[in-house]
PDB file of C-alpha atoms and ligand atoms in Angstrom:
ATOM      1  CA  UNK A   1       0.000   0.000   0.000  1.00 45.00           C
ATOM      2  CA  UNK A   2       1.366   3.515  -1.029  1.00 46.00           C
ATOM      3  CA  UNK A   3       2.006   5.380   2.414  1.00 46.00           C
ATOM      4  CA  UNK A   4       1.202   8.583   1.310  1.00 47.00           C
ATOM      5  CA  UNK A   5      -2.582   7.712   1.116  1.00 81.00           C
ATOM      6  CA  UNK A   6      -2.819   8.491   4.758  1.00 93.00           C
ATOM      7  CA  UNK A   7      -6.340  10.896   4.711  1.00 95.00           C
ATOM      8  CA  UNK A   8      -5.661  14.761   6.480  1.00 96.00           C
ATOM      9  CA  UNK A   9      -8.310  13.181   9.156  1.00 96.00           C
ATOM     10  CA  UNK A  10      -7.062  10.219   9.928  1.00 96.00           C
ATOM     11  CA  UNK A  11      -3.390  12.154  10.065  1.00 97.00           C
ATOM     12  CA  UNK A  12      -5.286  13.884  12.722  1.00 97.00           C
ATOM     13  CA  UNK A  13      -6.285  11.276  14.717  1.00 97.00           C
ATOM     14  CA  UNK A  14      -3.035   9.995  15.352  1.00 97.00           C
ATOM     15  CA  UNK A  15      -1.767  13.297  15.878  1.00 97.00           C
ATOM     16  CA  UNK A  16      -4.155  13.964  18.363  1.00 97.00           C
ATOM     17  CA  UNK A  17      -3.738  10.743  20.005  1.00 97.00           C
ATOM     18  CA  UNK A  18       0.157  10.520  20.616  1.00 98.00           C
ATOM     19  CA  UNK A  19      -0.040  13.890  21.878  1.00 98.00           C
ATOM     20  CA  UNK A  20      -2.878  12.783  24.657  1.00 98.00           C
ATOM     21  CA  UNK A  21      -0.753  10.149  25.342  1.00 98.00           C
ATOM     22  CA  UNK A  22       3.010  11.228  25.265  1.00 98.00           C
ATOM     23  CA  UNK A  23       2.319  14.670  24.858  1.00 98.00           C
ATOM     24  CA  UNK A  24       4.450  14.744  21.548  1.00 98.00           C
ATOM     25  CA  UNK A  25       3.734  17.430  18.806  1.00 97.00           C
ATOM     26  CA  UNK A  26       3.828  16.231  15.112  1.00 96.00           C
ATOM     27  CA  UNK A  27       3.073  19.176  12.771  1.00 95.00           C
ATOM     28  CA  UNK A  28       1.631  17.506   9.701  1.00 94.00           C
ATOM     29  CA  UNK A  29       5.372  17.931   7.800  1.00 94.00           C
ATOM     30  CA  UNK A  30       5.460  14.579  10.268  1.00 94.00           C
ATOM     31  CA  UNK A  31       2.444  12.799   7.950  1.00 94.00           C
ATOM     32  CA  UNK A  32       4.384  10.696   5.597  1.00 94.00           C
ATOM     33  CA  UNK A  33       6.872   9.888   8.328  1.00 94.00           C
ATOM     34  CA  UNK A  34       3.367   8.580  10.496  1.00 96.00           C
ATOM     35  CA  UNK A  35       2.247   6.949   7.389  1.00 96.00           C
ATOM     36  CA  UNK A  36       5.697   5.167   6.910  1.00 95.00           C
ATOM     37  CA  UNK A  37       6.422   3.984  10.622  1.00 96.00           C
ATOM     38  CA  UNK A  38       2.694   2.570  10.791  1.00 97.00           C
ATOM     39  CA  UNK A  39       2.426   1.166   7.608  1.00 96.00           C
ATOM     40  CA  UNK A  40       3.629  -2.223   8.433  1.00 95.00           C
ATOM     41  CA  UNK A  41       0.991  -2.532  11.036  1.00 97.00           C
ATOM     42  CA  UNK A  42      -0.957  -2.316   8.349  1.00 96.00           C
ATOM     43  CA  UNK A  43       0.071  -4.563   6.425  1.00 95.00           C
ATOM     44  CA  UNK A  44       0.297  -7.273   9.144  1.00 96.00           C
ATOM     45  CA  UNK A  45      -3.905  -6.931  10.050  1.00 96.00           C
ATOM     46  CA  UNK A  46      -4.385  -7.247   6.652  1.00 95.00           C
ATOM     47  CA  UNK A  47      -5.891  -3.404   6.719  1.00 94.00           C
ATOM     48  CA  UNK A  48      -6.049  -0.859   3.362  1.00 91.00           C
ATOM     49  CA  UNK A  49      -6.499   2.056   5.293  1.00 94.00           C
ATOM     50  CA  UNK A  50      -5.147   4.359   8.437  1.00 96.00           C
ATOM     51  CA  UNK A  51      -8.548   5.162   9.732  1.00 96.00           C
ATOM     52  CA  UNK A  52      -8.996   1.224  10.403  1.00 96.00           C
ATOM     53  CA  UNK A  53      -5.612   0.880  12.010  1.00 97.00           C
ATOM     54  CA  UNK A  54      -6.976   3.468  14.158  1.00 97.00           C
ATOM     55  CA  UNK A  55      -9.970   2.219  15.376  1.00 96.00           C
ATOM     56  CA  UNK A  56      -8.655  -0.845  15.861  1.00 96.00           C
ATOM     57  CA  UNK A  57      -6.205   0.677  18.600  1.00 96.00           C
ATOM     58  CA  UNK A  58      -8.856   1.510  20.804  1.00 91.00           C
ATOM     59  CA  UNK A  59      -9.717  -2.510  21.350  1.00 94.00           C
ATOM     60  CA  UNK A  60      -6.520  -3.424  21.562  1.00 95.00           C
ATOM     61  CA  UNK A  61      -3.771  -2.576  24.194  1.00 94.00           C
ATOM     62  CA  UNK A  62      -1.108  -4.212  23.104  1.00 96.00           C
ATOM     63  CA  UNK A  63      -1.268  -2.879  19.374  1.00 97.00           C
ATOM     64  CA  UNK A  64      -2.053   0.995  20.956  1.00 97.00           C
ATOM     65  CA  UNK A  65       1.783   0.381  22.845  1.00 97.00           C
ATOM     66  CA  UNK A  66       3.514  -1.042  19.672  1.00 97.00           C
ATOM     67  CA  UNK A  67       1.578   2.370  17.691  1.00 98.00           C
ATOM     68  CA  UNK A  68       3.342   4.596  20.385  1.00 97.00           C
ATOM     69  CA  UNK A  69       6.804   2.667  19.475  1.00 98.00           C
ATOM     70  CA  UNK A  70       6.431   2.933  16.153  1.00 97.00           C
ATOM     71  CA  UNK A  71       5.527   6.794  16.690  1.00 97.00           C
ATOM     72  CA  UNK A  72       8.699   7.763  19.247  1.00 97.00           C
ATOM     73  CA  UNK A  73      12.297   8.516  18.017  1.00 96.00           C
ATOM     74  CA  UNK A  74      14.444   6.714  19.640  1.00 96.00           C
ATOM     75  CA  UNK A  75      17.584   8.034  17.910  1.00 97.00           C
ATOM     76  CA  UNK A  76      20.608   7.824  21.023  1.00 98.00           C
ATOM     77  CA  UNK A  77      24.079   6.649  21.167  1.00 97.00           C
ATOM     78  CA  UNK A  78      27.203   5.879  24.067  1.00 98.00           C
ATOM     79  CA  UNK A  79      28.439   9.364  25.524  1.00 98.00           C
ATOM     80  CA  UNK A  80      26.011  11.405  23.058  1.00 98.00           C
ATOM     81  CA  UNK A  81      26.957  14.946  24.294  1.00 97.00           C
ATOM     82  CA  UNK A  82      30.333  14.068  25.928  1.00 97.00           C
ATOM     83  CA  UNK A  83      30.973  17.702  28.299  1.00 97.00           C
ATOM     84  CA  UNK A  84      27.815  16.566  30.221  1.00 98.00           C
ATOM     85  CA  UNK A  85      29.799  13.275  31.211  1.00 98.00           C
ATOM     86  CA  UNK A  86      32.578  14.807  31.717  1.00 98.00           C
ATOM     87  CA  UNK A  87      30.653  17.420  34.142  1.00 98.00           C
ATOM     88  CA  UNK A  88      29.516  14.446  35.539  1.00 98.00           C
ATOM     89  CA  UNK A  89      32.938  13.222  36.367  1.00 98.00           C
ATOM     90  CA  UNK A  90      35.267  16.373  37.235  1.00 98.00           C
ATOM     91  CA  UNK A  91      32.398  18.590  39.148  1.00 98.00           C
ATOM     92  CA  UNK A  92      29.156  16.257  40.374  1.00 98.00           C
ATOM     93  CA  UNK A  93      31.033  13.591  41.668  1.00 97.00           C
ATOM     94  CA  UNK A  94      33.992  14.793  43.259  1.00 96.00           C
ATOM     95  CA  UNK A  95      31.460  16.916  45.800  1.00 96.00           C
ATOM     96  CA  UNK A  96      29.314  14.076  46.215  1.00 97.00           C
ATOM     97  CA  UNK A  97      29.348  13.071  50.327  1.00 94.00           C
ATOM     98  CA  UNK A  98      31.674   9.884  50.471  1.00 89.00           C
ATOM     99  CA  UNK A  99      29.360   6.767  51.349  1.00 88.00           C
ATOM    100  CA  UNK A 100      25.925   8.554  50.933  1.00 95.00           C
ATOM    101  CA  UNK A 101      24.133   6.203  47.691  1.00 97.00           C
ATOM    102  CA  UNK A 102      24.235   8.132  44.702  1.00 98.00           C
ATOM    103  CA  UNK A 103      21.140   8.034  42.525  1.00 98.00           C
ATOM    104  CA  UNK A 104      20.698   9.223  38.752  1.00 98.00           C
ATOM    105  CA  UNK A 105      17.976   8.830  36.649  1.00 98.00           C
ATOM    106  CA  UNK A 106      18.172   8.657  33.082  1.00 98.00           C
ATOM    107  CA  UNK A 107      14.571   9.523  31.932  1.00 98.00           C
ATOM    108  CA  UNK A 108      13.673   8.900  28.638  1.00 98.00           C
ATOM    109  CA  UNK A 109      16.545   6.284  28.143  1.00 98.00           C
ATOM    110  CA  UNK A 110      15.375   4.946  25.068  1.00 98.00           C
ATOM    111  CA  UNK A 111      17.198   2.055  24.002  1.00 98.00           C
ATOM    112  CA  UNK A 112      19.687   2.465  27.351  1.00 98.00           C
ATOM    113  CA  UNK A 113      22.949   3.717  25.851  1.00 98.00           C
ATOM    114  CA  UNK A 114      22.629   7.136  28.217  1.00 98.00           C
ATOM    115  CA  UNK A 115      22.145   5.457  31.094  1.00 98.00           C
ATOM    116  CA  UNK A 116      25.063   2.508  30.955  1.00 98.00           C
ATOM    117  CA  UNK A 117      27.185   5.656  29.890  1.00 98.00           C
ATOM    118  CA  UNK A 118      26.317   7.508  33.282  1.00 98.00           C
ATOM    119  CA  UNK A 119      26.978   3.714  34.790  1.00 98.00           C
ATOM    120  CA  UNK A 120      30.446   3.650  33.041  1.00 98.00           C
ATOM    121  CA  UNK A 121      31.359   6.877  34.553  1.00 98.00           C
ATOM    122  CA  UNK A 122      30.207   6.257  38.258  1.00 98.00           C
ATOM    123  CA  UNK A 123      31.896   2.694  38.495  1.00 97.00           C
ATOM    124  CA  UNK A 124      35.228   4.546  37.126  1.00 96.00           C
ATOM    125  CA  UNK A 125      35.053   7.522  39.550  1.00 96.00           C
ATOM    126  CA  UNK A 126      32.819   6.506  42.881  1.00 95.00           C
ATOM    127  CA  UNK A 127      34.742   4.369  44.524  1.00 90.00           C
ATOM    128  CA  UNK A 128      32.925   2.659  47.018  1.00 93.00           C
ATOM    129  CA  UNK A 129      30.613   4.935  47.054  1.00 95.00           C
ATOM    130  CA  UNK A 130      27.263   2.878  46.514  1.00 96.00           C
ATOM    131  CA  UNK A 131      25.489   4.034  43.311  1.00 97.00           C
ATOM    132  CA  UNK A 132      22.171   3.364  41.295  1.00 97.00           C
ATOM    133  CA  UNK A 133      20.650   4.490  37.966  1.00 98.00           C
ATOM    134  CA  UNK A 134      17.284   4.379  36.885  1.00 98.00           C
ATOM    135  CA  UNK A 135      16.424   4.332  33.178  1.00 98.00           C
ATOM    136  CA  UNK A 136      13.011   4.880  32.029  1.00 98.00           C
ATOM    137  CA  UNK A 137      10.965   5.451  28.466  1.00 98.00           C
ATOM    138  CA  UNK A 138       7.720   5.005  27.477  1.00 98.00           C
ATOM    139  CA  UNK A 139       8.348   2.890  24.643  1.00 98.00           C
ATOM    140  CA  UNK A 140       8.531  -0.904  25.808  1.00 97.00           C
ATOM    141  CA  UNK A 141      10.570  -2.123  22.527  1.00 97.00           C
ATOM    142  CA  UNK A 142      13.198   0.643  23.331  1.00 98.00           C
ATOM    143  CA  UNK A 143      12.806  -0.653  27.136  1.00 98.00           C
ATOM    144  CA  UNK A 144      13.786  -4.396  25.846  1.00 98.00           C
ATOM    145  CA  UNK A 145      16.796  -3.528  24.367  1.00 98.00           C
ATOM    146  CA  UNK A 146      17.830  -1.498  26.902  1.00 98.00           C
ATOM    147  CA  UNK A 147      17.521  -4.527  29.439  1.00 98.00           C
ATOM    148  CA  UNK A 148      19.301  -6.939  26.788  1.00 97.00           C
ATOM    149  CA  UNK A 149      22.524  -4.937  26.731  1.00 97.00           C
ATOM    150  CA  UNK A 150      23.256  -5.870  23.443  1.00 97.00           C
ATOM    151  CA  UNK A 151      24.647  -3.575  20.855  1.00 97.00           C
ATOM    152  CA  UNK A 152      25.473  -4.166  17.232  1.00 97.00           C
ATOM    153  CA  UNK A 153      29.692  -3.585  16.995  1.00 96.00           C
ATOM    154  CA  UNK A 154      28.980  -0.637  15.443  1.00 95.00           C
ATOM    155  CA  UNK A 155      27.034   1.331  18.235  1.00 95.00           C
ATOM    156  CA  UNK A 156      30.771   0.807  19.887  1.00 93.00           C
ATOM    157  CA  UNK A 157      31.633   4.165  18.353  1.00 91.00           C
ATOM    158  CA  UNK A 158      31.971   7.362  20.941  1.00 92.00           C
ATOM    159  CA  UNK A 159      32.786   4.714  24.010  1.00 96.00           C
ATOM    160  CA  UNK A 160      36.074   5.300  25.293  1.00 96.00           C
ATOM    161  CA  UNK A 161      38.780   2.698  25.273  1.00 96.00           C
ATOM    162  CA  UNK A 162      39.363   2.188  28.857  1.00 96.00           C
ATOM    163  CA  UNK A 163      35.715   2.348  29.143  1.00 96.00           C
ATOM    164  CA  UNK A 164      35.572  -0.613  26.487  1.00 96.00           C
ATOM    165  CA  UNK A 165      37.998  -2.805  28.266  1.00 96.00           C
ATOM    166  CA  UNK A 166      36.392  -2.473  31.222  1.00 97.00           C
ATOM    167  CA  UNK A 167      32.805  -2.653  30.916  1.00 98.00           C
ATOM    168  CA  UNK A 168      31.928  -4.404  27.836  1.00 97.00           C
ATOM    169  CA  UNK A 169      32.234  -7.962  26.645  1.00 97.00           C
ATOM    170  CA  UNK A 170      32.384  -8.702  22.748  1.00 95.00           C
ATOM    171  CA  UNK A 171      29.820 -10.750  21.687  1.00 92.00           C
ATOM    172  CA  UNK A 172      30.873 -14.605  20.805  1.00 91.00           C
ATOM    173  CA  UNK A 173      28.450 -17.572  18.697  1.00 93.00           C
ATOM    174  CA  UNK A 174      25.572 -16.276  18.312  1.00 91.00           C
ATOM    175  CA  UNK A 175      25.984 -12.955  19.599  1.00 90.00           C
ATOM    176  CA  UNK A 176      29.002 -12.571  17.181  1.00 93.00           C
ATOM    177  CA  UNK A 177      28.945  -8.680  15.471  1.00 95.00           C
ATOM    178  CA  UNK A 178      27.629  -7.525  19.005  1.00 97.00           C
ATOM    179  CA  UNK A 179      28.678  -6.321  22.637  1.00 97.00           C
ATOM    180  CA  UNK A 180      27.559  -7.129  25.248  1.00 97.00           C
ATOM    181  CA  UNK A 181      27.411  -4.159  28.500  1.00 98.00           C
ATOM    182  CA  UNK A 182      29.165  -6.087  31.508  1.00 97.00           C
ATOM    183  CA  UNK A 183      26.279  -7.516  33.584  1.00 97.00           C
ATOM    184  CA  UNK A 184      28.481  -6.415  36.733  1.00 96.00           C
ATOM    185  CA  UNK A 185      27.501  -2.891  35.447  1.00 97.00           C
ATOM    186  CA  UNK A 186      23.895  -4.073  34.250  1.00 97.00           C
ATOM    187  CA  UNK A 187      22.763  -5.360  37.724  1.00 96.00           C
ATOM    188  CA  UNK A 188      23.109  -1.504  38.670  1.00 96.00           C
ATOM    189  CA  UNK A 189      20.783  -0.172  36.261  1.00 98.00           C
ATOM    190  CA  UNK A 190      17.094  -0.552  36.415  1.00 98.00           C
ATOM    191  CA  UNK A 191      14.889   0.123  33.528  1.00 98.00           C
ATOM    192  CA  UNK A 192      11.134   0.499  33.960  1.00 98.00           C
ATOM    193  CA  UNK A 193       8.214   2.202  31.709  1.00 98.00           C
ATOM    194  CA  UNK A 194       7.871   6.278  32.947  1.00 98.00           C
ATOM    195  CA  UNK A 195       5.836   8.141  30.866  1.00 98.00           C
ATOM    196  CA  UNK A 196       6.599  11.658  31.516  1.00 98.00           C
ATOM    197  CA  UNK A 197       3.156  12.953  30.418  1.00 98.00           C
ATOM    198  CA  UNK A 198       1.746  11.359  33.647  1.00 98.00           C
ATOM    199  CA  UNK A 199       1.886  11.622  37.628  1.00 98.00           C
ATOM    200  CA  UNK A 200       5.022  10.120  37.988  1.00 98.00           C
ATOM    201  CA  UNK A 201       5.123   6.483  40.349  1.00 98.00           C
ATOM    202  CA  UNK A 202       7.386   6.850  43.473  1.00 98.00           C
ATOM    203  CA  UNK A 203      10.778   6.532  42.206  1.00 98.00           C
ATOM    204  CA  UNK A 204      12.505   8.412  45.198  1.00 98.00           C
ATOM    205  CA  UNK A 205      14.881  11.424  45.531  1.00 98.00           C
ATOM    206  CA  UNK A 206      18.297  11.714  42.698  1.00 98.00           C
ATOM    207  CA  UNK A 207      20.973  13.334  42.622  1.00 98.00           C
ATOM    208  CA  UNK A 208      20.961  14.005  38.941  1.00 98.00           C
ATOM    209  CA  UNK A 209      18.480  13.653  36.519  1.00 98.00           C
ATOM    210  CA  UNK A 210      19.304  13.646  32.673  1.00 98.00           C
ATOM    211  CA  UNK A 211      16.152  14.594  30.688  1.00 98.00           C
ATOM    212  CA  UNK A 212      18.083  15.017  27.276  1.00 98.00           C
ATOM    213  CA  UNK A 213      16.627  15.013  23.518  1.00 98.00           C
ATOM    214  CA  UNK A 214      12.992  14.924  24.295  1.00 98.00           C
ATOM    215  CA  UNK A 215      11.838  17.846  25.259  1.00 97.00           C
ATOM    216  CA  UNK A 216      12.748  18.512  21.724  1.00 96.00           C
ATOM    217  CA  UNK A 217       9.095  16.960  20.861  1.00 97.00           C
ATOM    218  CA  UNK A 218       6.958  18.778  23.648  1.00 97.00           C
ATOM    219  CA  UNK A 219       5.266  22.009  23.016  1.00 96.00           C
ATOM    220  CA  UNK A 220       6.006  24.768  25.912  1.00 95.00           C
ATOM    221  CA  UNK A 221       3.228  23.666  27.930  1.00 96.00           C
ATOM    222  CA  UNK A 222       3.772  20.131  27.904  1.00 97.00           C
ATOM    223  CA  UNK A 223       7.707  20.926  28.382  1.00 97.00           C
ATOM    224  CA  UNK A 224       6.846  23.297  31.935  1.00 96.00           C
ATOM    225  CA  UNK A 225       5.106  20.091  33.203  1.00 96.00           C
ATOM    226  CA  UNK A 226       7.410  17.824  32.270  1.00 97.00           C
ATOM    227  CA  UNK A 227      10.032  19.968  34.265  1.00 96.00           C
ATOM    228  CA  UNK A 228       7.883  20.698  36.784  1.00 95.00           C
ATOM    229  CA  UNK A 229       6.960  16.768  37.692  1.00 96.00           C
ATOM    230  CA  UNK A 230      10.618  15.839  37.382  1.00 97.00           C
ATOM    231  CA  UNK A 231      11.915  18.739  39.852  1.00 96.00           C
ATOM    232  CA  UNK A 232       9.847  17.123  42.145  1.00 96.00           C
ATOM    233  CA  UNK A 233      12.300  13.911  42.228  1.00 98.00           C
ATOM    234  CA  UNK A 234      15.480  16.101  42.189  1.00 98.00           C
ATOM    235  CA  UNK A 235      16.642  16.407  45.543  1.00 97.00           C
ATOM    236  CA  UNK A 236      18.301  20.120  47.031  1.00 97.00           C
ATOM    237  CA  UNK A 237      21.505  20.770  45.220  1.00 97.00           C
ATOM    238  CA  UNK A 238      20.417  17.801  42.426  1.00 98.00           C
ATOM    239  CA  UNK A 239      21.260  18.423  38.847  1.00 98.00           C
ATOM    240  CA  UNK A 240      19.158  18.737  35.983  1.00 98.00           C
ATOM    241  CA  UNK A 241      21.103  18.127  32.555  1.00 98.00           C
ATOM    242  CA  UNK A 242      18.914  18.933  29.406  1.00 98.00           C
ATOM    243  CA  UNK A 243      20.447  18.379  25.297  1.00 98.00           C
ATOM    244  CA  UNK A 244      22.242  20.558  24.149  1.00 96.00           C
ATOM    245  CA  UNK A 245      19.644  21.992  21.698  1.00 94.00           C
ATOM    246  CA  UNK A 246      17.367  22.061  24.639  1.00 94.00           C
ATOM    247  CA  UNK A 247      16.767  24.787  26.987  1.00 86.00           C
ATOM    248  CA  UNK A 248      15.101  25.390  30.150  1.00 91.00           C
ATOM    249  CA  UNK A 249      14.809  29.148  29.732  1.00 88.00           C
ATOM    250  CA  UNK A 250      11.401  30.967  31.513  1.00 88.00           C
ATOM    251  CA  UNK A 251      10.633  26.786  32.168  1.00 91.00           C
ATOM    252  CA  UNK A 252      12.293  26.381  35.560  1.00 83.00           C
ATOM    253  CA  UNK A 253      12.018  29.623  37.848  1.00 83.00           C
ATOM    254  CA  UNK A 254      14.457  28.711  40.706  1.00 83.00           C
ATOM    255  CA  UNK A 255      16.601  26.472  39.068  1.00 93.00           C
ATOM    256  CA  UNK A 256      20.109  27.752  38.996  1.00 95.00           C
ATOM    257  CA  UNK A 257      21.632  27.714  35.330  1.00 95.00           C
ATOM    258  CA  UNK A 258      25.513  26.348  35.981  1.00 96.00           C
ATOM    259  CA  UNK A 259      26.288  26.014  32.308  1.00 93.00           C
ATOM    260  CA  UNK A 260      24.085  26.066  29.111  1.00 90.00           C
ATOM    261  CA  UNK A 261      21.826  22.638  29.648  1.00 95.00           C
ATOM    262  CA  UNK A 262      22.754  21.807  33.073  1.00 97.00           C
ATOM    263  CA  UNK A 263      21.148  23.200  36.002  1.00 97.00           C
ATOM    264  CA  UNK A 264      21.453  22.851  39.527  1.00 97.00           C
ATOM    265  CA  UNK A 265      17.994  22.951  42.218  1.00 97.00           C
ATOM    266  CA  UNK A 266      18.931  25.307  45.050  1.00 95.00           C
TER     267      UNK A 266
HETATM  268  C1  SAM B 301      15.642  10.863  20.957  1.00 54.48           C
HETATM  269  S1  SAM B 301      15.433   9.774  22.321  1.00 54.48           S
HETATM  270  C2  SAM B 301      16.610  10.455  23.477  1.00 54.48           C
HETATM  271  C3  SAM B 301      17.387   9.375  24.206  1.00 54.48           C
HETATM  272  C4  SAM B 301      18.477   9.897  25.148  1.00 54.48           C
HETATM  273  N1  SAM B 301      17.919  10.656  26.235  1.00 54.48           N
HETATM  274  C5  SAM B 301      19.506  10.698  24.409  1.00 54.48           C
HETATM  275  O1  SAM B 301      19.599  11.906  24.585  1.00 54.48           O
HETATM  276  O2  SAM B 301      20.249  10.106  23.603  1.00 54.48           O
HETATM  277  C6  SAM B 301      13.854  10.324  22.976  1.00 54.48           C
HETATM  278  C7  SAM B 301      13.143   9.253  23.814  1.00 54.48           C
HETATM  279  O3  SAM B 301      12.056   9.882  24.503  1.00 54.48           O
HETATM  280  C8  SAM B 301      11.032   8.925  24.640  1.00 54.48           C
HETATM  281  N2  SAM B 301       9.765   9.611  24.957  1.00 54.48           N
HETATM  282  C9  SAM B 301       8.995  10.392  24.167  1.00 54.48           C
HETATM  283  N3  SAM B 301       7.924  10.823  24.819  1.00 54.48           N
HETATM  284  C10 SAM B 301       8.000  10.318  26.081  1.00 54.48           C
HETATM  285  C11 SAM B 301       7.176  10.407  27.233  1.00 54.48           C
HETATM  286  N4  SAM B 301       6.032  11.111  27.235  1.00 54.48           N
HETATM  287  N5  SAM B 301       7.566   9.736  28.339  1.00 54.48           N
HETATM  288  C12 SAM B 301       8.708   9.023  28.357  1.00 54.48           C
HETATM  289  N6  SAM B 301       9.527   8.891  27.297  1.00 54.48           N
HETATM  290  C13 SAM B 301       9.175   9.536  26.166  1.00 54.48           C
HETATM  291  C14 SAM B 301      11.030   8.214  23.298  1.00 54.48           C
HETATM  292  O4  SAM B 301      10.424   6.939  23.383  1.00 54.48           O
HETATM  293  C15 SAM B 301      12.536   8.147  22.979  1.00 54.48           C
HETATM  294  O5  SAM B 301      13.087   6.903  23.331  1.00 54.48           O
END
């Protein structure tokens, strides 16, 4: 079926719903990509047109979550953004209290690489410090891969080589062409479905949250809650680390700016 015959309404529909639901924006420039990534769904029920798909979703859970999948981007790589880690490492850490569990949160994870980056950076500079990292999305099939560990050879790219010898395995039989994240540094990352469009479930107090490269998809309004929900987990003196192309500016009254995309809560 030719993707561009998705109708303005049923365009619409979808638009409508992933923004109830994730509270992401798609002008309609973003049709043919929604008529691409949902096309195969499609194809599998057998369906000729959008407006079916649709309708469908509402009787069927599972197919709704694999629609909001298909409808994220989930585009991430190993120590995207490199200063933040290496804020991270030369100015967070080295003030952190000695023995007091240090907690960061990696929300919106997607398929993990930002969060066993933050994980490669506390085992090599804590000590003995105890540590834990959450990593959350809202899109389960991101959330799976994530939890595997497994990265094609190629994803290898960015990850430092000390970094490499020390935290990652490469992959042998059948996992030959992949690596594999150490699961001595796996056990210390949790992943769990967050969607940040919602109350948020008791996840406790961090000291740093990153909330990078998705904020990029919210409209103001949606991007002030966001904030406002995730201060709420940030503990006094936590920091907030944003993308690069991001910016919490008129978003976050009382935040502290410390450098562009990373704040600090008084
Ligand atoms: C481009 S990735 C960014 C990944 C990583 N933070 C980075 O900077 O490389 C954006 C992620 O945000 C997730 N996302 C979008 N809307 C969300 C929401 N409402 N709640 C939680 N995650 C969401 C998507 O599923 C996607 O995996």
């Amino acid at each position: 079926m030719d993707n561009a015959s998705i109708s303005d309404s049923d365009f619409a529909r979808f638009q409508q719903m992933i923004f109830n639901i994730a509270g992401i924006s798609m002008t309609s420039a973003k049709k043919a990509l929604v008529a691409g990534r949902l096309a195969r769904r499609l194809k599998h029920h057998g369906l000729d047109c959008y407006g079916e798909y649709f309708k469908l979703l509402s009787r069927q859970q599972d197919e709704m979550q694999m629609a909001v999948d298909l409808l994220t981007t989930n585009e991430t790589y190993f120590f995207r953004e490199p200063k933040h880690f290496d804020f991270l490492r030369d100015t967070i850490l080295p003030k952190h209290p000695p023995g007091r569990p240090f907690r960061v949160w990696s929300a919106a994870s997607s398929s993990g690489e930002e969060a066993y980056t933050i994980a490669m950076v506390l085992a090599d500079n804590l000590g003995t410090t105890p540590w834990e990292i959450l990593g959350s999305d809202l899109s389960t099939r991101v959330l799976e891969k994530a939890l595997a560990g497994l990265y094609p050879m190629e994803r290898l790219r960015g990850i430092p080589q000390a970094s490499l010898r020390a935290h990652c395995l490469k992959g042998v039989g059948s996992q030959t062409g992949s690596f594999l994240i150490d699961p001595v540094l796996r056990r210390r990352v949790r992943f769990e479905q967050i969607n940040l469009n919602e109350p948020l479930p008791n996840v406790g107090e961090f000291d740093v949250i990153f909330l990078r490269n998705v904020m990029i998809y919210f409209q103001t309004e949606t991007k002030r809650q966001v904030v406002a929900r995730l201060l709420t987990k940030l503990r006094p003196g936590g920091y907030f680390i944003v993308g690069h192309s991001e910016s919490l500016n008129g978003l976050a009254e009382g935040l502290e700016t410390i450098a562009p995309s990373i704040y600090r809560k008084p």
